[in-house]
Amino acid sequence: MLDPRKWNWKLKYMEEKLDLRTVNVRRYILPLREGGSLPALVDADDGFNYVLKFRGAGQREKALIAELLGGEIARFLGFKMPELVFAQLDEAFGRTEGDEEVQDLLKFSRGLNLGMHFLKGALTYDPVAMNIDPLLASQIVWLDAYITNVDRTFRNTNLLIWNRELWLIDHGASFLFHHSWTNWEKHAIGPFSMIQNHVLLPVADRLEEVDAVFREKLKASDIKKIVGALPDDWLLATGEEESPEEQRQIYAQFLTTRLNHSQIFVKEAQDARRSLV
């Protein structure tokens, strides 16, 4: 069994409140055509470039909610994860954009969006050409089964190599339950069958060890702090009947319940792996 004290935890990451920086977007540089959400590379007023996830695209604010929750849980658990920031688009932004599709996207994304620090020169992880440590693979598989992330497959790994280290990106396709918002309790204690498509599953042979350590590390109070970072603006825009605070409570209860029943999704992943190797 692994000793949690030997893990590279970022113990000082969580304090009384989880605060994300807010930046103002100054310039739209170019669209990034991967996937259907049309993220873009932008320049902000802090002098850095960000991959911007737009509230007007695809699954709208729910994709941003999943991105924030999944990314910050990953960071808390010790994964390499680019900084996430709130990114403000003012009403005048994009009026001179020539591409009508992009102009509409910018128009419907005014207000608070989500930016991810751009890792210049990063390479996409190639599972055929690049080996990965089984412990790290098991950690990532556990995370994605926990947050029900469907988008870490051979087709789209959402893993980058930067400065010779593996970085996680793009968690917007997580938290499947919130697209229907019913029976969240059932989803919280259910398996995650789509883990069978995970790019790292064949290598993930230390899931039980990872489960023990992550369950010890991640507490209900930590989950509450991460969920507390969700802006009212996004939650109000989802169209759900529940108030922003009630929605936060559901996300927190979902994550806490799922953590308490992690043996269910761990067994599902182990069974899926045995069918592959």
PDB file of N, CA, C and O in Angstrom, residues 35-101:
ATOM      1  N   GLY A  35     -12.536  19.717 -31.764  1.00  0.00           N
ATOM      2  CA  GLY A  35     -13.815  19.534 -31.080  1.00  0.00           C
ATOM      3  C   GLY A  35     -14.882  20.474 -31.621  1.00  0.00           C
ATOM      4  O   GLY A  35     -14.688  21.201 -32.578  1.00  0.00           O
ATOM      5  N   GLY A  36     -16.033  20.475 -30.959  1.00  0.00           N
ATOM      6  CA  GLY A  36     -17.159  21.249 -31.454  1.00  0.00           C
ATOM      7  C   GLY A  36     -17.406  22.543 -30.715  1.00  0.00           C
ATOM      8  O   GLY A  36     -18.330  23.284 -31.044  1.00  0.00           O
ATOM      9  N   SER A  37     -16.585  22.859 -29.710  1.00  0.00           N
ATOM     10  CA  SER A  37     -16.869  24.027 -28.888  1.00  0.00           C
ATOM     11  C   SER A  37     -16.148  25.289 -29.346  1.00  0.00           C
ATOM     12  O   SER A  37     -16.337  26.351 -28.757  1.00  0.00           O
ATOM     13  N   LEU A  38     -15.290  25.165 -30.374  1.00  0.00           N
ATOM     14  CA  LEU A  38     -14.580  26.314 -30.928  1.00  0.00           C
ATOM     15  C   LEU A  38     -13.856  27.155 -29.877  1.00  0.00           C
ATOM     16  O   LEU A  38     -14.076  28.363 -29.772  1.00  0.00           O
ATOM     17  N   PRO A  39     -12.996  26.540 -29.088  1.00  0.00           N
ATOM     18  CA  PRO A  39     -12.166  27.365 -28.200  1.00  0.00           C
ATOM     19  C   PRO A  39     -11.233  28.219 -29.041  1.00  0.00           C
ATOM     20  O   PRO A  39     -11.075  27.988 -30.249  1.00  0.00           O
ATOM     21  N   ALA A  40     -10.615  29.202 -28.414  1.00  0.00           N
ATOM     22  CA  ALA A  40      -9.751  30.112 -29.168  1.00  0.00           C
ATOM     23  C   ALA A  40      -8.546  30.500 -28.337  1.00  0.00           C
ATOM     24  O   ALA A  40      -8.586  30.490 -27.100  1.00  0.00           O
ATOM     25  N   LEU A  41      -7.487  30.854 -29.023  1.00  0.00           N
ATOM     26  CA  LEU A  41      -6.318  31.426 -28.373  1.00  0.00           C
ATOM     27  C   LEU A  41      -6.522  32.933 -28.287  1.00  0.00           C
ATOM     28  O   LEU A  41      -6.810  33.586 -29.292  1.00  0.00           O
ATOM     29  N   VAL A  42      -6.407  33.480 -27.087  1.00  0.00           N
ATOM     30  CA  VAL A  42      -6.641  34.906 -26.883  1.00  0.00           C
ATOM     31  C   VAL A  42      -5.504  35.509 -26.059  1.00  0.00           C
ATOM     32  O   VAL A  42      -4.751  34.801 -25.389  1.00  0.00           O
ATOM     33  N   ASP A  43      -5.430  36.824 -26.115  1.00  0.00           N
ATOM     34  CA  ASP A  43      -4.479  37.593 -25.320  1.00  0.00           C
ATOM     35  C   ASP A  43      -5.264  38.344 -24.256  1.00  0.00           C
ATOM     36  O   ASP A  43      -6.337  38.900 -24.534  1.00  0.00           O
ATOM     37  N   ALA A  44      -4.747  38.361 -23.017  1.00  0.00           N
ATOM     38  CA  ALA A  44      -5.446  39.026 -21.918  1.00  0.00           C
ATOM     39  C   ALA A  44      -4.627  40.185 -21.375  1.00  0.00           C
ATOM     40  O   ALA A  44      -3.449  40.353 -21.709  1.00  0.00           O
ATOM     41  N   ASP A  45      -5.262  40.965 -20.513  1.00  0.00           N
ATOM     42  CA  ASP A  45      -4.629  42.188 -20.012  1.00  0.00           C
ATOM     43  C   ASP A  45      -3.545  41.934 -18.969  1.00  0.00           C
ATOM     44  O   ASP A  45      -2.923  42.884 -18.492  1.00  0.00           O
ATOM     45  N   ASP A  46      -3.304  40.669 -18.616  1.00  0.00           N
ATOM     46  CA  ASP A  46      -2.198  40.368 -17.706  1.00  0.00           C
ATOM     47  C   ASP A  46      -0.929  39.997 -18.459  1.00  0.00           C
ATOM     48  O   ASP A  46       0.079  39.629 -17.854  1.00  0.00           O
ATOM     49  N   GLY A  47      -0.987  40.078 -19.810  1.00  0.00           N
ATOM     50  CA  GLY A  47       0.177  39.804 -20.632  1.00  0.00           C
ATOM     51  C   GLY A  47       0.350  38.357 -21.045  1.00  0.00           C
ATOM     52  O   GLY A  47       1.308  38.026 -21.749  1.00  0.00           O
ATOM     53  N   PHE A  48      -0.591  37.471 -20.649  1.00  0.00           N
ATOM     54  CA  PHE A  48      -0.482  36.061 -20.988  1.00  0.00           C
ATOM     55  C   PHE A  48      -1.523  35.678 -22.045  1.00  0.00           C
ATOM     56  O   PHE A  48      -2.542  36.353 -22.216  1.00  0.00           O
ATOM     57  N   ASN A  49      -1.237  34.569 -22.726  1.00  0.00           N
ATOM     58  CA  ASN A  49      -2.181  33.991 -23.669  1.00  0.00           C
ATOM     59  C   ASN A  49      -2.950  32.857 -22.995  1.00  0.00           C
ATOM     60  O   ASN A  49      -2.384  32.121 -22.170  1.00  0.00           O
ATOM     61  N   TYR A  50      -4.215  32.728 -23.368  1.00  0.00           N
ATOM     62  CA  TYR A  50      -5.083  31.701 -22.796  1.00  0.00           C
ATOM     63  C   TYR A  50      -5.857  30.986 -23.895  1.00  0.00           C
ATOM     64  O   TYR A  50      -6.172  31.579 -24.934  1.00  0.00           O
ATOM     65  N   VAL A  51      -6.157  29.714 -23.637  1.00  0.00           N
ATOM     66  CA  VAL A  51      -7.153  29.010 -24.440  1.00  0.00           C
ATOM     67  C   VAL A  51      -8.493  29.339 -23.803  1.00  0.00           C
ATOM     68  O   VAL A  51      -8.739  28.985 -22.642  1.00  0.00           O
ATOM     69  N   LEU A  52      -9.341  30.035 -24.549  1.00  0.00           N
ATOM     70  CA  LEU A  52     -10.599  30.510 -23.994  1.00  0.00           C
ATOM     71  C   LEU A  52     -11.723  29.550 -24.315  1.00  0.00           C
ATOM     72  O   LEU A  52     -11.925  29.159 -25.473  1.00  0.00           O
ATOM     73  N   LYS A  53     -12.454  29.151 -23.286  1.00  0.00           N
ATOM     74  CA  LYS A  53     -13.652  28.326 -23.434  1.00  0.00           C
ATOM     75  C   LYS A  53     -14.858  29.251 -23.305  1.00  0.00           C
ATOM     76  O   LYS A  53     -15.035  29.916 -22.285  1.00  0.00           O
ATOM     77  N   PHE A  54     -15.687  29.282 -24.357  1.00  0.00           N
ATOM     78  CA  PHE A  54     -16.761  30.263 -24.459  1.00  0.00           C
ATOM     79  C   PHE A  54     -18.074  29.756 -23.867  1.00  0.00           C
ATOM     80  O   PHE A  54     -18.491  28.628 -24.136  1.00  0.00           O
ATOM     81  N   ARG A  55     -18.742  30.620 -23.142  1.00  0.00           N
ATOM     82  CA  ARG A  55     -20.041  30.271 -22.580  1.00  0.00           C
ATOM     83  C   ARG A  55     -21.124  30.186 -23.658  1.00  0.00           C
ATOM     84  O   ARG A  55     -22.184  29.603 -23.430  1.00  0.00           O
ATOM     85  N   GLY A  56     -20.871  30.750 -24.835  1.00  0.00           N
ATOM     86  CA  GLY A  56     -21.850  30.715 -25.915  1.00  0.00           C
ATOM     87  C   GLY A  56     -21.724  29.519 -26.833  1.00  0.00           C
ATOM     88  O   GLY A  56     -22.447  29.415 -27.823  1.00  0.00           O
ATOM     89  N   ALA A  57     -20.810  28.600 -26.529  1.00  0.00           N
ATOM     90  CA  ALA A  57     -20.548  27.459 -27.412  1.00  0.00           C
ATOM     91  C   ALA A  57     -21.131  26.173 -26.852  1.00  0.00           C
ATOM     92  O   ALA A  57     -21.291  26.012 -25.642  1.00  0.00           O
ATOM     93  N   GLY A  58     -21.433  25.250 -27.746  1.00  0.00           N
ATOM     94  CA  GLY A  58     -21.763  23.876 -27.388  1.00  0.00           C
ATOM     95  C   GLY A  58     -22.735  23.738 -26.233  1.00  0.00           C
ATOM     96  O   GLY A  58     -23.893  24.169 -26.300  1.00  0.00           O
ATOM     97  N   GLN A  59     -22.253  23.156 -25.147  1.00  0.00           N
ATOM     98  CA  GLN A  59     -23.066  22.933 -23.951  1.00  0.00           C
ATOM     99  C   GLN A  59     -23.127  24.154 -23.044  1.00  0.00           C
ATOM    100  O   GLN A  59     -23.534  24.061 -21.891  1.00  0.00           O
ATOM    101  N   ARG A  60     -22.680  25.274 -23.561  1.00  0.00           N
ATOM    102  CA  ARG A  60     -22.779  26.571 -22.893  1.00  0.00           C
ATOM    103  C   ARG A  60     -22.166  26.531 -21.483  1.00  0.00           C
ATOM    104  O   ARG A  60     -21.106  25.981 -21.278  1.00  0.00           O
ATOM    105  N   GLU A  61     -22.846  27.146 -20.521  1.00  0.00           N
ATOM    106  CA  GLU A  61     -22.264  27.300 -19.194  1.00  0.00           C
ATOM    107  C   GLU A  61     -21.973  25.968 -18.498  1.00  0.00           C
ATOM    108  O   GLU A  61     -21.063  25.890 -17.660  1.00  0.00           O
ATOM    109  N   LYS A  62     -22.710  24.925 -18.839  1.00  0.00           N
ATOM    110  CA  LYS A  62     -22.468  23.646 -18.168  1.00  0.00           C
ATOM    111  C   LYS A  62     -21.103  23.070 -18.537  1.00  0.00           C
ATOM    112  O   LYS A  62     -20.473  22.383 -17.729  1.00  0.00           O
ATOM    113  N   ALA A  63     -20.641  23.344 -19.759  1.00  0.00           N
ATOM    114  CA  ALA A  63     -19.294  22.911 -20.124  1.00  0.00           C
ATOM    115  C   ALA A  63     -18.244  23.654 -19.307  1.00  0.00           C
ATOM    116  O   ALA A  63     -17.229  23.078 -18.905  1.00  0.00           O
ATOM    117  N   LEU A  64     -18.488  24.936 -19.034  1.00  0.00           N
ATOM    118  CA  LEU A  64     -17.548  25.711 -18.227  1.00  0.00           C
ATOM    119  C   LEU A  64     -17.567  25.241 -16.772  1.00  0.00           C
ATOM    120  O   LEU A  64     -16.526  25.189 -16.115  1.00  0.00           O
ATOM    121  N   ILE A  65     -18.754  24.909 -16.279  1.00  0.00           N
ATOM    122  CA  ILE A  65     -18.869  24.373 -14.917  1.00  0.00           C
ATOM    123  C   ILE A  65     -18.064  23.085 -14.786  1.00  0.00           C
ATOM    124  O   ILE A  65     -17.288  22.905 -13.838  1.00  0.00           O
ATOM    125  N   ALA A  66     -18.233  22.175 -15.754  1.00  0.00           N
ATOM    126  CA  ALA A  66     -17.490  20.912 -15.721  1.00  0.00           C
ATOM    127  C   ALA A  66     -15.995  21.152 -15.851  1.00  0.00           C
ATOM    128  O   ALA A  66     -15.184  20.497 -15.180  1.00  0.00           O
ATOM    129  N   GLU A  67     -15.620  22.108 -16.696  1.00  0.00           N
ATOM    130  CA  GLU A  67     -14.205  22.436 -16.890  1.00  0.00           C
ATOM    131  C   GLU A  67     -13.574  22.927 -15.594  1.00  0.00           C
ATOM    132  O   GLU A  67     -12.470  22.513 -15.215  1.00  0.00           O
ATOM    133  N   LEU A  68     -14.274  23.812 -14.907  1.00  0.00           N
ATOM    134  CA  LEU A  68     -13.742  24.370 -13.668  1.00  0.00           C
ATOM    135  C   LEU A  68     -13.660  23.293 -12.581  1.00  0.00           C
ATOM    136  O   LEU A  68     -12.611  23.128 -11.943  1.00  0.00           O
ATOM    137  N   LEU A  69     -14.746  22.564 -12.378  1.00  0.00           N
ATOM    138  CA  LEU A  69     -14.747  21.548 -11.321  1.00  0.00           C
ATOM    139  C   LEU A  69     -13.723  20.459 -11.591  1.00  0.00           C
ATOM    140  O   LEU A  69     -12.924  20.094 -10.711  1.00  0.00           O
ATOM    141  N   GLY A  70     -13.735  19.919 -12.811  1.00  0.00           N
ATOM    142  CA  GLY A  70     -12.805  18.844 -13.136  1.00  0.00           C
ATOM    143  C   GLY A  70     -11.356  19.288 -13.049  1.00  0.00           C
ATOM    144  O   GLY A  70     -10.502  18.580 -12.512  1.00  0.00           O
ATOM    145  N   GLY A  71     -11.071  20.488 -13.575  1.00  0.00           N
ATOM    146  CA  GLY A  71      -9.703  20.985 -13.562  1.00  0.00           C
ATOM    147  C   GLY A  71      -9.179  21.260 -12.174  1.00  0.00           C
ATOM    148  O   GLY A  71      -8.027  20.943 -11.850  1.00  0.00           O
ATOM    149  N   GLU A  72     -10.023  21.847 -11.318  1.00  0.00           N
ATOM    150  CA  GLU A  72      -9.564  22.190  -9.972  1.00  0.00           C
ATOM    151  C   GLU A  72      -9.493  20.966  -9.056  1.00  0.00           C
ATOM    152  O   GLU A  72      -8.651  20.912  -8.156  1.00  0.00           O
ATOM    153  N   ILE A  73     -10.330  19.978  -9.286  1.00  0.00           N
ATOM    154  CA  ILE A  73     -10.175  18.713  -8.551  1.00  0.00           C
ATOM    155  C   ILE A  73      -8.861  18.052  -8.953  1.00  0.00           C
ATOM    156  O   ILE A  73      -8.108  17.551  -8.104  1.00  0.00           O
ATOM    157  N   ALA A  74      -8.563  18.058 -10.257  1.00  0.00           N
ATOM    158  CA  ALA A  74      -7.302  17.487 -10.731  1.00  0.00           C
ATOM    159  C   ALA A  74      -6.116  18.202 -10.092  1.00  0.00           C
ATOM    160  O   ALA A  74      -5.158  17.562  -9.633  1.00  0.00           O
ATOM    161  N   ARG A  75      -6.168  19.525 -10.050  1.00  0.00           N
ATOM    162  CA  ARG A  75      -5.064  20.281  -9.464  1.00  0.00           C
ATOM    163  C   ARG A  75      -4.898  19.953  -7.975  1.00  0.00           C
ATOM    164  O   ARG A  75      -3.788  19.788  -7.482  1.00  0.00           O
ATOM    165  N   PHE A  76      -6.008  19.875  -7.268  1.00  0.00           N
ATOM    166  CA  PHE A  76      -5.947  19.579  -5.839  1.00  0.00           C
ATOM    167  C   PHE A  76      -5.342  18.209  -5.577  1.00  0.00           C
ATOM    168  O   PHE A  76      -4.608  18.010  -4.606  1.00  0.00           O
ATOM    169  N   LEU A  77      -5.631  17.255  -6.447  1.00  0.00           N
ATOM    170  CA  LEU A  77      -5.108  15.907  -6.268  1.00  0.00           C
ATOM    171  C   LEU A  77      -3.646  15.787  -6.679  1.00  0.00           C
ATOM    172  O   LEU A  77      -3.048  14.720  -6.524  1.00  0.00           O
ATOM    173  N   GLY A  78      -3.060  16.869  -7.207  1.00  0.00           N
ATOM    174  CA  GLY A  78      -1.633  16.876  -7.487  1.00  0.00           C
ATOM    175  C   GLY A  78      -1.248  16.737  -8.928  1.00  0.00           C
ATOM    176  O   GLY A  78      -0.062  16.639  -9.255  1.00  0.00           O
ATOM    177  N   PHE A  79      -2.217  16.741  -9.858  1.00  0.00           N
ATOM    178  CA  PHE A  79      -1.892  16.645 -11.275  1.00  0.00           C
ATOM    179  C   PHE A  79      -1.354  17.966 -11.813  1.00  0.00           C
ATOM    180  O   PHE A  79      -1.686  19.037 -11.295  1.00  0.00           O
ATOM    181  N   LYS A  80      -0.549  17.882 -12.870  1.00  0.00           N
ATOM    182  CA  LYS A  80      -0.140  19.065 -13.604  1.00  0.00           C
ATOM    183  C   LYS A  80      -1.338  19.552 -14.417  1.00  0.00           C
ATOM    184  O   LYS A  80      -1.864  18.829 -15.260  1.00  0.00           O
ATOM    185  N   MET A  81      -1.752  20.794 -14.149  1.00  0.00           N
ATOM    186  CA  MET A  81      -2.965  21.344 -14.755  1.00  0.00           C
ATOM    187  C   MET A  81      -2.730  22.829 -15.009  1.00  0.00           C
ATOM    188  O   MET A  81      -2.387  23.573 -14.082  1.00  0.00           O
ATOM    189  N   PRO A  82      -2.865  23.319 -16.268  1.00  0.00           N
ATOM    190  CA  PRO A  82      -2.671  24.751 -16.515  1.00  0.00           C
ATOM    191  C   PRO A  82      -3.615  25.599 -15.664  1.00  0.00           C
ATOM    192  O   PRO A  82      -4.744  25.182 -15.369  1.00  0.00           O
ATOM    193  N   GLU A  83      -3.155  26.782 -15.274  1.00  0.00           N
ATOM    194  CA  GLU A  83      -3.985  27.668 -14.468  1.00  0.00           C
ATOM    195  C   GLU A  83      -5.297  27.995 -15.185  1.00  0.00           C
ATOM    196  O   GLU A  83      -5.316  28.280 -16.383  1.00  0.00           O
ATOM    197  N   LEU A  84      -6.381  27.944 -14.440  1.00  0.00           N
ATOM    198  CA  LEU A  84      -7.683  28.377 -14.943  1.00  0.00           C
ATOM    199  C   LEU A  84      -7.979  29.770 -14.418  1.00  0.00           C
ATOM    200  O   LEU A  84      -7.720  30.065 -13.242  1.00  0.00           O
ATOM    201  N   VAL A  85      -8.535  30.622 -15.275  1.00  0.00           N
ATOM    202  CA  VAL A  85      -8.897  31.983 -14.878  1.00  0.00           C
ATOM    203  C   VAL A  85     -10.284  32.299 -15.414  1.00  0.00           C
ATOM    204  O   VAL A  85     -10.724  31.749 -16.428  1.00  0.00           O
ATOM    205  N   PHE A  86     -10.990  33.174 -14.712  1.00  0.00           N
ATOM    206  CA  PHE A  86     -12.199  33.750 -15.269  1.00  0.00           C
ATOM    207  C   PHE A  86     -11.776  34.803 -16.298  1.00  0.00           C
ATOM    208  O   PHE A  86     -10.874  35.606 -16.021  1.00  0.00           O
ATOM    209  N   ALA A  87     -12.405  34.774 -17.455  1.00  0.00           N
ATOM    210  CA  ALA A  87     -12.022  35.672 -18.547  1.00  0.00           C
ATOM    211  C   ALA A  87     -13.227  36.500 -18.974  1.00  0.00           C
ATOM    212  O   ALA A  87     -14.241  35.951 -19.428  1.00  0.00           O
ATOM    213  N   GLN A  88     -13.100  37.805 -18.835  1.00  0.00           N
ATOM    214  CA  GLN A  88     -14.205  38.718 -19.100  1.00  0.00           C
ATOM    215  C   GLN A  88     -14.162  39.212 -20.550  1.00  0.00           C
ATOM    216  O   GLN A  88     -13.141  39.695 -21.024  1.00  0.00           O
ATOM    217  N   LEU A  89     -15.302  39.063 -21.237  1.00  0.00           N
ATOM    218  CA  LEU A  89     -15.469  39.618 -22.582  1.00  0.00           C
ATOM    219  C   LEU A  89     -16.451  40.780 -22.498  1.00  0.00           C
ATOM    220  O   LEU A  89     -17.594  40.596 -22.067  1.00  0.00           O
ATOM    221  N   ASP A  90     -16.030  41.982 -22.915  1.00  0.00           N
ATOM    222  CA  ASP A  90     -16.966  43.104 -22.859  1.00  0.00           C
ATOM    223  C   ASP A  90     -17.843  43.127 -24.104  1.00  0.00           C
ATOM    224  O   ASP A  90     -17.626  42.388 -25.064  1.00  0.00           O
ATOM    225  N   GLU A  91     -18.850  43.972 -24.098  1.00  0.00           N
ATOM    226  CA  GLU A  91     -19.859  43.972 -25.162  1.00  0.00           C
ATOM    227  C   GLU A  91     -19.299  44.346 -26.519  1.00  0.00           C
ATOM    228  O   GLU A  91     -19.827  43.928 -27.551  1.00  0.00           O
ATOM    229  N   ALA A  92     -18.232  45.134 -26.553  1.00  0.00           N
ATOM    230  CA  ALA A  92     -17.682  45.589 -27.827  1.00  0.00           C
ATOM    231  C   ALA A  92     -16.742  44.569 -28.458  1.00  0.00           C
ATOM    232  O   ALA A  92     -16.386  44.697 -29.637  1.00  0.00           O
ATOM    233  N   PHE A  93     -16.367  43.558 -27.704  1.00  0.00           N
ATOM    234  CA  PHE A  93     -15.368  42.628 -28.194  1.00  0.00           C
ATOM    235  C   PHE A  93     -15.900  41.825 -29.381  1.00  0.00           C
ATOM    236  O   PHE A  93     -16.993  41.282 -29.342  1.00  0.00           O
ATOM    237  N   GLY A  94     -15.122  41.748 -30.448  1.00  0.00           N
ATOM    238  CA  GLY A  94     -15.452  40.910 -31.587  1.00  0.00           C
ATOM    239  C   GLY A  94     -16.318  41.549 -32.646  1.00  0.00           C
ATOM    240  O   GLY A  94     -16.669  40.892 -33.629  1.00  0.00           O
ATOM    241  N   ARG A  95     -16.668  42.817 -32.486  1.00  0.00           N
ATOM    242  CA  ARG A  95     -17.551  43.439 -33.477  1.00  0.00           C
ATOM    243  C   ARG A  95     -16.907  43.544 -34.854  1.00  0.00           C
ATOM    244  O   ARG A  95     -17.599  43.586 -35.871  1.00  0.00           O
ATOM    245  N   THR A  96     -15.592  43.586 -34.888  1.00  0.00           N
ATOM    246  CA  THR A  96     -14.890  43.706 -36.181  1.00  0.00           C
ATOM    247  C   THR A  96     -14.437  42.352 -36.716  1.00  0.00           C
ATOM    248  O   THR A  96     -13.783  42.289 -37.756  1.00  0.00           O
ATOM    249  N   GLU A  97     -14.782  41.274 -36.027  1.00  0.00           N
ATOM    250  CA  GLU A  97     -14.397  39.939 -36.486  1.00  0.00           C
ATOM    251  C   GLU A  97     -15.087  39.615 -37.804  1.00  0.00           C
ATOM    252  O   GLU A  97     -16.299  39.765 -37.949  1.00  0.00           O
ATOM    253  N   GLY A  98     -14.302  39.169 -38.810  1.00  0.00           N
ATOM    254  CA  GLY A  98     -14.844  38.925 -40.144  1.00  0.00           C
ATOM    255  C   GLY A  98     -15.602  37.627 -40.277  1.00  0.00           C
ATOM    256  O   GLY A  98     -16.531  37.531 -41.098  1.00  0.00           O
ATOM    257  N   ASP A  99     -15.262  36.621 -39.523  1.00  0.00           N
ATOM    258  CA  ASP A  99     -15.912  35.319 -39.603  1.00  0.00           C
ATOM    259  C   ASP A  99     -17.243  35.393 -38.855  1.00  0.00           C
ATOM    260  O   ASP A  99     -17.278  35.634 -37.646  1.00  0.00           O
ATOM    261  N   GLU A 100     -18.351  35.176 -39.557  1.00  0.00           N
ATOM    262  CA  GLU A 100     -19.670  35.318 -38.940  1.00  0.00           C
ATOM    263  C   GLU A 100     -19.893  34.303 -37.820  1.00  0.00           C
ATOM    264  O   GLU A 100     -20.520  34.616 -36.805  1.00  0.00           O
ATOM    265  N   GLU A 101     -19.388  33.074 -38.002  1.00  0.00           N
ATOM    266  CA  GLU A 101     -19.561  32.056 -36.968  1.00  0.00           C
ATOM    267  C   GLU A 101     -18.848  32.479 -35.687  1.00  0.00           C
ATOM    268  O   GLU A 101     -19.396  32.372 -34.584  1.00  0.00           O
TER     269      GLU A 101
END
